[in-house]
Coordinates of C-alpha atoms in Angstrom, one line a residue:
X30 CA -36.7 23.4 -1.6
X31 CA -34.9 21.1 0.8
X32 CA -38.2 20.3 2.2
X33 CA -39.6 19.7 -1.2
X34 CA -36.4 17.1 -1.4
X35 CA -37.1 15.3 1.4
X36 CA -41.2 15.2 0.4
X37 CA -39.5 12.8 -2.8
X38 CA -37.0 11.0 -1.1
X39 CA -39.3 9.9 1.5
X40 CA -41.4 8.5 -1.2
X41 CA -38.8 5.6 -1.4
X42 CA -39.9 4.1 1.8
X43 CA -43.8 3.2 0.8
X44 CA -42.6 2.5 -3.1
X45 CA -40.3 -0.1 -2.6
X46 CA -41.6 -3.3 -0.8
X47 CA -44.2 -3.3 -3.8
X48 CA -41.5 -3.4 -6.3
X49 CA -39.3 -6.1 -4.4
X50 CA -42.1 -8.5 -3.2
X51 CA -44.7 -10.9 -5.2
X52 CA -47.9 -11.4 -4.9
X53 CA -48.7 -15.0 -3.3
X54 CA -51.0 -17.4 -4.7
X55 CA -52.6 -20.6 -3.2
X56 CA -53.3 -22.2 -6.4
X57 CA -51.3 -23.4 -9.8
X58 CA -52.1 -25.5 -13.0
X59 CA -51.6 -28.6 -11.6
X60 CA -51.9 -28.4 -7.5
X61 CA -53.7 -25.9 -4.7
X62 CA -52.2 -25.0 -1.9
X63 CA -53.4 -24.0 2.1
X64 CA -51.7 -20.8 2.8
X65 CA -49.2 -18.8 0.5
X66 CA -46.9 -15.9 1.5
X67 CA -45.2 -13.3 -0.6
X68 CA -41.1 -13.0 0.2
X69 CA -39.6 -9.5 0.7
X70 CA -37.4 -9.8 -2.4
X71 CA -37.0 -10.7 -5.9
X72 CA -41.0 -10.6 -6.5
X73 CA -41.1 -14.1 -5.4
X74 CA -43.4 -16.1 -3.0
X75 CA -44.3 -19.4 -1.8
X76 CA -47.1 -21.9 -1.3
X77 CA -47.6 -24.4 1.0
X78 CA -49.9 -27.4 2.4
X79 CA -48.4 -29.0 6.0
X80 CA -49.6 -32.4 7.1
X81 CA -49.2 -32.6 10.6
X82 CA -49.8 -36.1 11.0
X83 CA -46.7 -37.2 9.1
X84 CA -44.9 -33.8 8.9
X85 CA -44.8 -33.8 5.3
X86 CA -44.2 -30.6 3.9
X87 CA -45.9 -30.2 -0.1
X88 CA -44.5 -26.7 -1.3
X89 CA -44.0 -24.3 -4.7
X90 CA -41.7 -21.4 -4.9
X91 CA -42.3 -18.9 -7.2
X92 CA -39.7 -17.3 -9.0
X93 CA -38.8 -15.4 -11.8
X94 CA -35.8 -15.7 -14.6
X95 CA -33.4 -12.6 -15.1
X96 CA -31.6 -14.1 -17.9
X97 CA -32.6 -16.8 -20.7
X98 CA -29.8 -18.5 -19.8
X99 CA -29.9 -18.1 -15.9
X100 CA -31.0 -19.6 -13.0
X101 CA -33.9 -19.7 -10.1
X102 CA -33.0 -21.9 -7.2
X103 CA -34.6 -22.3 -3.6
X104 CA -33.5 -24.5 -0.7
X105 CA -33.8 -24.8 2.8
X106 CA -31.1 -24.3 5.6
X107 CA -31.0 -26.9 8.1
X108 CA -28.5 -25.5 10.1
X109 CA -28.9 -21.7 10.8
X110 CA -31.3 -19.0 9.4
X111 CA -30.1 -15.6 7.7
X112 CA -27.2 -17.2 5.8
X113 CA -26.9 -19.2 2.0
X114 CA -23.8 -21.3 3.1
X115 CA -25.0 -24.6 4.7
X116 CA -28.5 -24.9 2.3
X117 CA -29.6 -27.5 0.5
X118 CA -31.1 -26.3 -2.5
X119 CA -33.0 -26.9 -5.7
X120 CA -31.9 -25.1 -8.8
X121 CA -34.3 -24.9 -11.9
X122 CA -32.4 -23.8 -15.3
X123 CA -32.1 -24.9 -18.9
X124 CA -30.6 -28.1 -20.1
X125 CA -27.3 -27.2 -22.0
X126 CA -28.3 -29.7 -24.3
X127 CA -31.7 -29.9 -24.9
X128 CA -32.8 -26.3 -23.8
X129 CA -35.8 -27.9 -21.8
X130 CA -35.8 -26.5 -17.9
X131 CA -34.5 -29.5 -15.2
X132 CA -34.1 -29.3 -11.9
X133 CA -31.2 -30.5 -10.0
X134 CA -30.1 -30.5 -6.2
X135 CA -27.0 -28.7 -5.0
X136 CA -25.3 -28.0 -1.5
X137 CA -24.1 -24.8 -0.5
X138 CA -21.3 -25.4 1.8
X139 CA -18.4 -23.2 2.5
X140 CA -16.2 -23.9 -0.9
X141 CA -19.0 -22.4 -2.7
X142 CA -18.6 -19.4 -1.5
X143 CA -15.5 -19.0 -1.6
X144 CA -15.8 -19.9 -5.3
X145 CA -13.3 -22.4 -5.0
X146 CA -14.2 -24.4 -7.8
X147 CA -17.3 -25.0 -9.9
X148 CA -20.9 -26.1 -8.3
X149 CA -21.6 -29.5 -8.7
X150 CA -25.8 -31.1 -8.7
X151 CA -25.1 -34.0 -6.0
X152 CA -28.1 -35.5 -3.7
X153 CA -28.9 -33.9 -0.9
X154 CA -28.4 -35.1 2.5
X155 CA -30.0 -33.2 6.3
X156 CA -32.7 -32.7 4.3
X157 CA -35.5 -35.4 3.7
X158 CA -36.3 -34.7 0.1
X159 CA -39.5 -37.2 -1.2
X160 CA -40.4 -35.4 -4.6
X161 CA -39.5 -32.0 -6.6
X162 CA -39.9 -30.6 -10.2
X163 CA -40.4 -27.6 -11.7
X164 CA -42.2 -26.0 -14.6
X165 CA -43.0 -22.6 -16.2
X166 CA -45.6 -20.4 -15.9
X167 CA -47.5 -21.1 -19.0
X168 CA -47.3 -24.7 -19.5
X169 CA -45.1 -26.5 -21.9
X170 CA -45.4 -23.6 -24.5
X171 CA -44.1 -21.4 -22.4
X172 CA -39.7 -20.5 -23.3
X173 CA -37.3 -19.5 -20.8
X174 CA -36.6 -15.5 -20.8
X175 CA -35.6 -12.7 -18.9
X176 CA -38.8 -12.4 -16.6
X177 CA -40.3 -15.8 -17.0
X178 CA -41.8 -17.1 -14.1
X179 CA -40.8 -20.5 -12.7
X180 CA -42.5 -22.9 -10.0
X181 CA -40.4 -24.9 -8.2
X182 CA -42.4 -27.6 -6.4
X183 CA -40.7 -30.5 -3.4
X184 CA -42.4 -32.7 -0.8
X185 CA -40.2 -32.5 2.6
X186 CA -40.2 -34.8 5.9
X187 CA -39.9 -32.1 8.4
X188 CA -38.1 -33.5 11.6
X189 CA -41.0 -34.0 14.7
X190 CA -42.5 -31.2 17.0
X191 CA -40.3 -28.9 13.9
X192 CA -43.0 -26.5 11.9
X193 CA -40.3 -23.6 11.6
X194 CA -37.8 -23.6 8.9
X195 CA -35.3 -21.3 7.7
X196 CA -35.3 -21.2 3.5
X197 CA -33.4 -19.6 1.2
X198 CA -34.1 -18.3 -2.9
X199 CA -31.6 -16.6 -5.6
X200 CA -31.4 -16.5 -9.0
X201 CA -28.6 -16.2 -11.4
X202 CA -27.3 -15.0 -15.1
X203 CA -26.3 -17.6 -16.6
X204 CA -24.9 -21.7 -16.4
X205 CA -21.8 -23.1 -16.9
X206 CA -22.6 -26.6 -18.0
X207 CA -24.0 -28.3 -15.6
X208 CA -22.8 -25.3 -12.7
X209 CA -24.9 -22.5 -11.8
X210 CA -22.5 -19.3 -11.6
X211 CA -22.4 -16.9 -8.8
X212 CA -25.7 -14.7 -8.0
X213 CA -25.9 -10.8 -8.4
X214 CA -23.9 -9.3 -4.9
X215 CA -26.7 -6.3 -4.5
X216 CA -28.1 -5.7 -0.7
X217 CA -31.6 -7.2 -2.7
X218 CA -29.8 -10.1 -3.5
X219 CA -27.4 -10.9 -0.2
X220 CA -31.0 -9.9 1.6
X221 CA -33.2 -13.8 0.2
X222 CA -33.7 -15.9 3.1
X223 CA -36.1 -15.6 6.0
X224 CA -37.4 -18.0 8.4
X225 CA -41.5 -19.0 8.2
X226 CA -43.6 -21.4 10.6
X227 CA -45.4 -23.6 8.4
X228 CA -48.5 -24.5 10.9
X229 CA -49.3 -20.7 11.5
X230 CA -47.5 -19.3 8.2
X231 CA -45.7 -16.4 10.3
X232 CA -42.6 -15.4 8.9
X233 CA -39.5 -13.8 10.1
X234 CA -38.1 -11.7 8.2
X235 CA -34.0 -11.6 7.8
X236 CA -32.6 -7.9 9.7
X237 CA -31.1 -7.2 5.9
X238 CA -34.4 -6.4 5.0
X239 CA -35.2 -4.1 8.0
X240 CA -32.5 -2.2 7.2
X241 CA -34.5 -0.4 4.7
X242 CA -35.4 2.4 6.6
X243 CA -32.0 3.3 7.3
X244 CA -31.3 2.8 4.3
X245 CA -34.0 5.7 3.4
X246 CA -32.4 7.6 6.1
X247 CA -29.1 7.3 5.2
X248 CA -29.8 8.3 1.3
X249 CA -32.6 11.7 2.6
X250 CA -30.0 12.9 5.0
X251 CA -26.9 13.1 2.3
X252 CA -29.6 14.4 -0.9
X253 CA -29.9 17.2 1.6
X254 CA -26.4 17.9 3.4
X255 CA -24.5 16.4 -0.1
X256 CA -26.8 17.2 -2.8
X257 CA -28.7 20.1 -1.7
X258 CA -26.9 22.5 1.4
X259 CA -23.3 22.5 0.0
X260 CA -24.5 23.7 -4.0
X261 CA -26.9 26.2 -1.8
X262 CA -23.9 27.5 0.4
X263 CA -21.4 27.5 -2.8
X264 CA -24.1 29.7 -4.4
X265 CA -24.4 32.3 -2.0
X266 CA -20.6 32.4 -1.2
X267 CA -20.4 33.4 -5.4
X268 CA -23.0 35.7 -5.6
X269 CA -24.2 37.0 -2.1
X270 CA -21.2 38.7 -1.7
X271 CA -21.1 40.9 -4.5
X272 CA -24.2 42.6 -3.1
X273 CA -22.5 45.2 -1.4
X274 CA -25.6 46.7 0.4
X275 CA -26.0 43.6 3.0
X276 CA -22.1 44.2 3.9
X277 CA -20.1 41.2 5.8
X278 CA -23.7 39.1 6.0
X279 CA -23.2 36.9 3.3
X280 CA -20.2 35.2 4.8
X281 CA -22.2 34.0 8.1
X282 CA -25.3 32.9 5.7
X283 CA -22.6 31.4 3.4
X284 CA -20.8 29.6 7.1
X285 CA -24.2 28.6 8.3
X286 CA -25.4 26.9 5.2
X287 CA -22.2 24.6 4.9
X288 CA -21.8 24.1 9.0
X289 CA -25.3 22.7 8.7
X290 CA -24.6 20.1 5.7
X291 CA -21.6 19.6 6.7
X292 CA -23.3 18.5 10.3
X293 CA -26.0 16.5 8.6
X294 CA -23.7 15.1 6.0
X295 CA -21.6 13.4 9.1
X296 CA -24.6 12.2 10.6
X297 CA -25.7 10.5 6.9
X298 CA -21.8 9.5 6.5
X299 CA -22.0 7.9 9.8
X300 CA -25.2 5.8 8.7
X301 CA -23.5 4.6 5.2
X302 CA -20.9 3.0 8.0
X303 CA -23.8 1.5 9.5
X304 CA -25.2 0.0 7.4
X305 CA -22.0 -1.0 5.9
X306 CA -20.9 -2.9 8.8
X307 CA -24.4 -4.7 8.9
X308 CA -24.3 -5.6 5.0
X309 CA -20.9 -7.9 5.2
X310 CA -20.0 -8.8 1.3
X311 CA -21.9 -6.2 -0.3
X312 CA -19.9 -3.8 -1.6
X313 CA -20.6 -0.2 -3.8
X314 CA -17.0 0.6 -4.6
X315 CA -17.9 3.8 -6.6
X316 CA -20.6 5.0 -4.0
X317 CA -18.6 4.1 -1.4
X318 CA -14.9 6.2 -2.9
X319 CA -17.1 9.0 -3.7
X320 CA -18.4 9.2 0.0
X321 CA -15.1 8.8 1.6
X322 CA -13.9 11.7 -0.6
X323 CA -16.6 14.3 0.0
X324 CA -16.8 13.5 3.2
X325 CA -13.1 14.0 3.4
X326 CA -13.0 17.4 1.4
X327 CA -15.7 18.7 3.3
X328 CA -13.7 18.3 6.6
X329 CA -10.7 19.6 5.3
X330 CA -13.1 23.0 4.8
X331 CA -14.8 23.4 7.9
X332 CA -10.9 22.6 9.5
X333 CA -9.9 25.3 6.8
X334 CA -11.8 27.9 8.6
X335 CA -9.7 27.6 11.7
X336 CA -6.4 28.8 9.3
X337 CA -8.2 31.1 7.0
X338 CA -5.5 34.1 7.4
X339 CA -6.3 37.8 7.9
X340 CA -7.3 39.8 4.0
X341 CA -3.5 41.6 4.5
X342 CA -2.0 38.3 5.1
X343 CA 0.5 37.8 1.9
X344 CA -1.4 33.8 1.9
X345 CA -4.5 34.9 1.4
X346 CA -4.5 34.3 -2.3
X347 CA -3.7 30.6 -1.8
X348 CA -5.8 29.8 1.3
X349 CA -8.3 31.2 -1.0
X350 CA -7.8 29.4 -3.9
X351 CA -7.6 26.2 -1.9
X352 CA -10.7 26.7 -0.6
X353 CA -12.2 27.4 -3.7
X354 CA -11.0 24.1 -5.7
X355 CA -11.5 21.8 -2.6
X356 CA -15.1 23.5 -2.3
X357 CA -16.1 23.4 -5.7
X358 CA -14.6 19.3 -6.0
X359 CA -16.7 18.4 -2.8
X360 CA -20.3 20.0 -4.7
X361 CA -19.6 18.2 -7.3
X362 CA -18.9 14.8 -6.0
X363 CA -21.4 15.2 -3.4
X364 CA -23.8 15.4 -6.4
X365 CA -22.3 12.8 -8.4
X366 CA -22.4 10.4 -5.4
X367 CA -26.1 11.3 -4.7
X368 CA -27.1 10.1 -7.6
X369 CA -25.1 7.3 -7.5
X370 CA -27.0 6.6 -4.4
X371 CA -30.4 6.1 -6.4
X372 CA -28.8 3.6 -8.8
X373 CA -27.5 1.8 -5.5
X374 CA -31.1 1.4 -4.3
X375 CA -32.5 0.5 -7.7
X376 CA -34.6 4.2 -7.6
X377 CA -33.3 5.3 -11.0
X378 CA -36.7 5.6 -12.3
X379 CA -38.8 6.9 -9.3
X380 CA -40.1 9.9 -8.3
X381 CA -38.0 10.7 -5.7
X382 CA -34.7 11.1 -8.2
X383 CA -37.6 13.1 -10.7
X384 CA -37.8 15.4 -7.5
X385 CA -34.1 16.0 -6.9
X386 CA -33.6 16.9 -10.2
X387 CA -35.8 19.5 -10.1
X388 CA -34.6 20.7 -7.1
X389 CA -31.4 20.7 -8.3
X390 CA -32.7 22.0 -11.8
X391 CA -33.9 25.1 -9.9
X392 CA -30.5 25.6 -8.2
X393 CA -28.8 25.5 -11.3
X394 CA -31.4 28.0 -12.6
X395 CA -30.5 30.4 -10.4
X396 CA -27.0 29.9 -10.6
X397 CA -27.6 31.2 -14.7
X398 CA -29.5 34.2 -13.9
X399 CA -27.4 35.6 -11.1
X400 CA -24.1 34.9 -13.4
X401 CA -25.7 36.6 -16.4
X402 CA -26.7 38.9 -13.9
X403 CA -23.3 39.5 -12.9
X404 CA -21.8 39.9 -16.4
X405 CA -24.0 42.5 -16.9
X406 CA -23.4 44.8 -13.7
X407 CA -19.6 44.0 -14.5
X408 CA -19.6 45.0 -18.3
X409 CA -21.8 48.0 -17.4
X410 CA -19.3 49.4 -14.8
X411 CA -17.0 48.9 -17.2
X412 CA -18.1 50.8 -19.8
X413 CA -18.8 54.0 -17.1
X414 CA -15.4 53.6 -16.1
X415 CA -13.9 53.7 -19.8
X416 CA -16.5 56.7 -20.7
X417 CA -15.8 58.6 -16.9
X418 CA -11.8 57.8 -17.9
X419 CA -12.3 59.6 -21.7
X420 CA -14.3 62.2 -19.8
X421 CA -11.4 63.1 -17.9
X422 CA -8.8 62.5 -20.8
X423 CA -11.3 65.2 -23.0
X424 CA -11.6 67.5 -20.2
X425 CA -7.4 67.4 -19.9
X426 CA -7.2 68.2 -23.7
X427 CA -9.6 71.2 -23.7
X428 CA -7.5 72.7 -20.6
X429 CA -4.2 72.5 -22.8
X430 CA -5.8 74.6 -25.6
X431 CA -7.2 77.1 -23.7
X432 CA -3.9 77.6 -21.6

């Protein structure tokens, strides 16, 4: 079963860069375009002509709403690639007033960020702006909604011998007045900026999004140790050891189950630190508690084993019972936090969680038969006991008579 895990999980890998990335196109209603390329996030893209003789730059970005009140903005970052502070951008939204989309210019420096105060439209300088606009997809009849698509169009003076530039794309819930709020935090989000050539239209894309396979890594690895091995080693420990015909053996199956999530678990654990470390401001404080704290418990048991007294030690009882309630807490958070892990990488929906479950499902399935088993071995050695003891107590009376 843990292979059939890891046969679903692995499914995340090929599933999501069609889910995250649009489809490019060279042409709109109004204006074609030379070369187009599709952007690793937010199903957006961007088109693009490049006149070489005067550097001039003719481009559309296409985007998508997430609210009907939100935002779409792109911009380009003079300064440094990989990073939103420092852009100039243009942000496409609805007029407070009239409802009718405008477009108006922003810079991104560092009070932004630091959400000092609110962020304010002004003209935008390092960047040679000759024209801009935007429109929906569908014309003038078309309304801003969650999912509407949005073409932002500028013309840009590119500086000489300079066909490389690094640009940058977000979107947004909602507007304060005249001030675009704060964008979603997710790694999807953090992850929109890349760096493109527009003479040879290769593009670079940021390390965020290369992270995904270790991202995949990371999530396979703890479905297995977290999700999978500890529930499997929990289950034998409960019921292995009531078979009395295999003896002492079900405590080393039982050992070597959990030593080998606990093992992988580390190694998974070790990633999430990774990838935390690379992924500064994004933050899963739920996902993140809940892996500290299995991880945690589960250390505290392997450490456990090192103290686990003798069966005629007076502490037995309470080193067992410890180990039972800190056991039984890590399975379950180690479940909880695995599939709090899908929700983190937007896979609440896919196949891969479908296949967990039923692994997981079938775990649970045995756990019912092999307790309702149990209950019925115990209730029938019950009942030859109390039969065997009025047996005895008959037996006892029909010897007092006959004396």
């Amino acid at each position: 079963m843990a292979t059939l895990i890891l046969t679903f999980l692995l499914l995340l890998a090929a599933k999501l860069p069609s889910s995250l990335a649009g489809h490019c196109t060279t042409t709109t209603a109004t204006k074609s375009f030379e070369k187009c390329i599709s952007l690793p996030t937010q199903q957006a893209s961007i088109a693009w002509t490049y006149h070489p003789h005067n550097g001039t730059l003719d481009l559309c970005f296409f985007g998508t709403f997430i609210s009907p009140s939100g935002w779409v903005g792109w911009g380009i970052n003079p300064d440094s690639p990989a990073q939103m502070t420092g852009s100039r951008v243009l942000i496409a939204f609805p007029d407070p007033n009239s409802g009718q989309l405008i477009l108006l210019p922003y810079v991104l420096d560092s009070s932004v960020k630091l959400q000092k105060g609110p962020l304010l439209s002004r003209p935008l300088d390092l960047v040679r702006l000759s024209s801009s606009s935007a429109s929906l997809y569908g014309g003038k009849m078309a309304t801003i909604r969650n999912g509407a698509s949005v073409q932002i169009y500028a013309s840009v003076k590119l500086s000489s011998n300079n066909t490389k530039i690094h640009h940058v794309w977000n979107r947004g819930l909602y507007v304060q007045g005249y001030s675009p709020t704060i964008h979603p935090t997710t790694s999807i989000d953090l992850s929109s900026f890349s760096t493109f050539d527009v003479a040879s239209g290769f593009a670079t894309v940021n390390r965020n999004s290369g992270s995904r396979a270790l991202k995949v890594t990371h999530g396979v690895i703890n479905a297995v140790a977290w999700g999978f091995l500890l529930p499997a080693g929990a289950v034998t420990a409960r019921y292995l050891r009531q078979m009395q015909s295999i003896g002492p053996t079900w405590f080393y199956i039982h050992a070597a189950i959990q030593l080998t999530g606990f093992l992988l678990g580390t190694i998974g654990f070790s990633i999430g630190i990774v990838l935390g470390h690379n992924s500064p401001g994004v933050t899963y404080g739920l996902h993140r508690s809940l892996g500290i704290a299995t991880f945690t418990a589960a250390a505290l048991q392997t450490l456990a084993l090192l103290f686990r007294p003798k069966t005629t030690n007076k502490f037995r009882r309470y080193w067992k019972s410890y180990h039972h309630f800190v056991g039984y807490a890590c399975v379950v958070m180690g479940v909880v936090n695995v599939f709090q892990g899908f929700e983190v990488l937007r896979e609440g929906r896919s196949y891969a969680k479908l296949g967990y479950c039923l692994c997981l499902s079938t775990l649970v399935g045995v756990c019912v038969a092999m307790e309702v088993n149990s209950w019925v071995v115990f209730c029938r050695k019950a009942k030859e006991e109390k039969m065997k003891r009025d047996g005895l107590t008959g037996d006892d009376r029909c010897s007092g008579i006959h004396s």
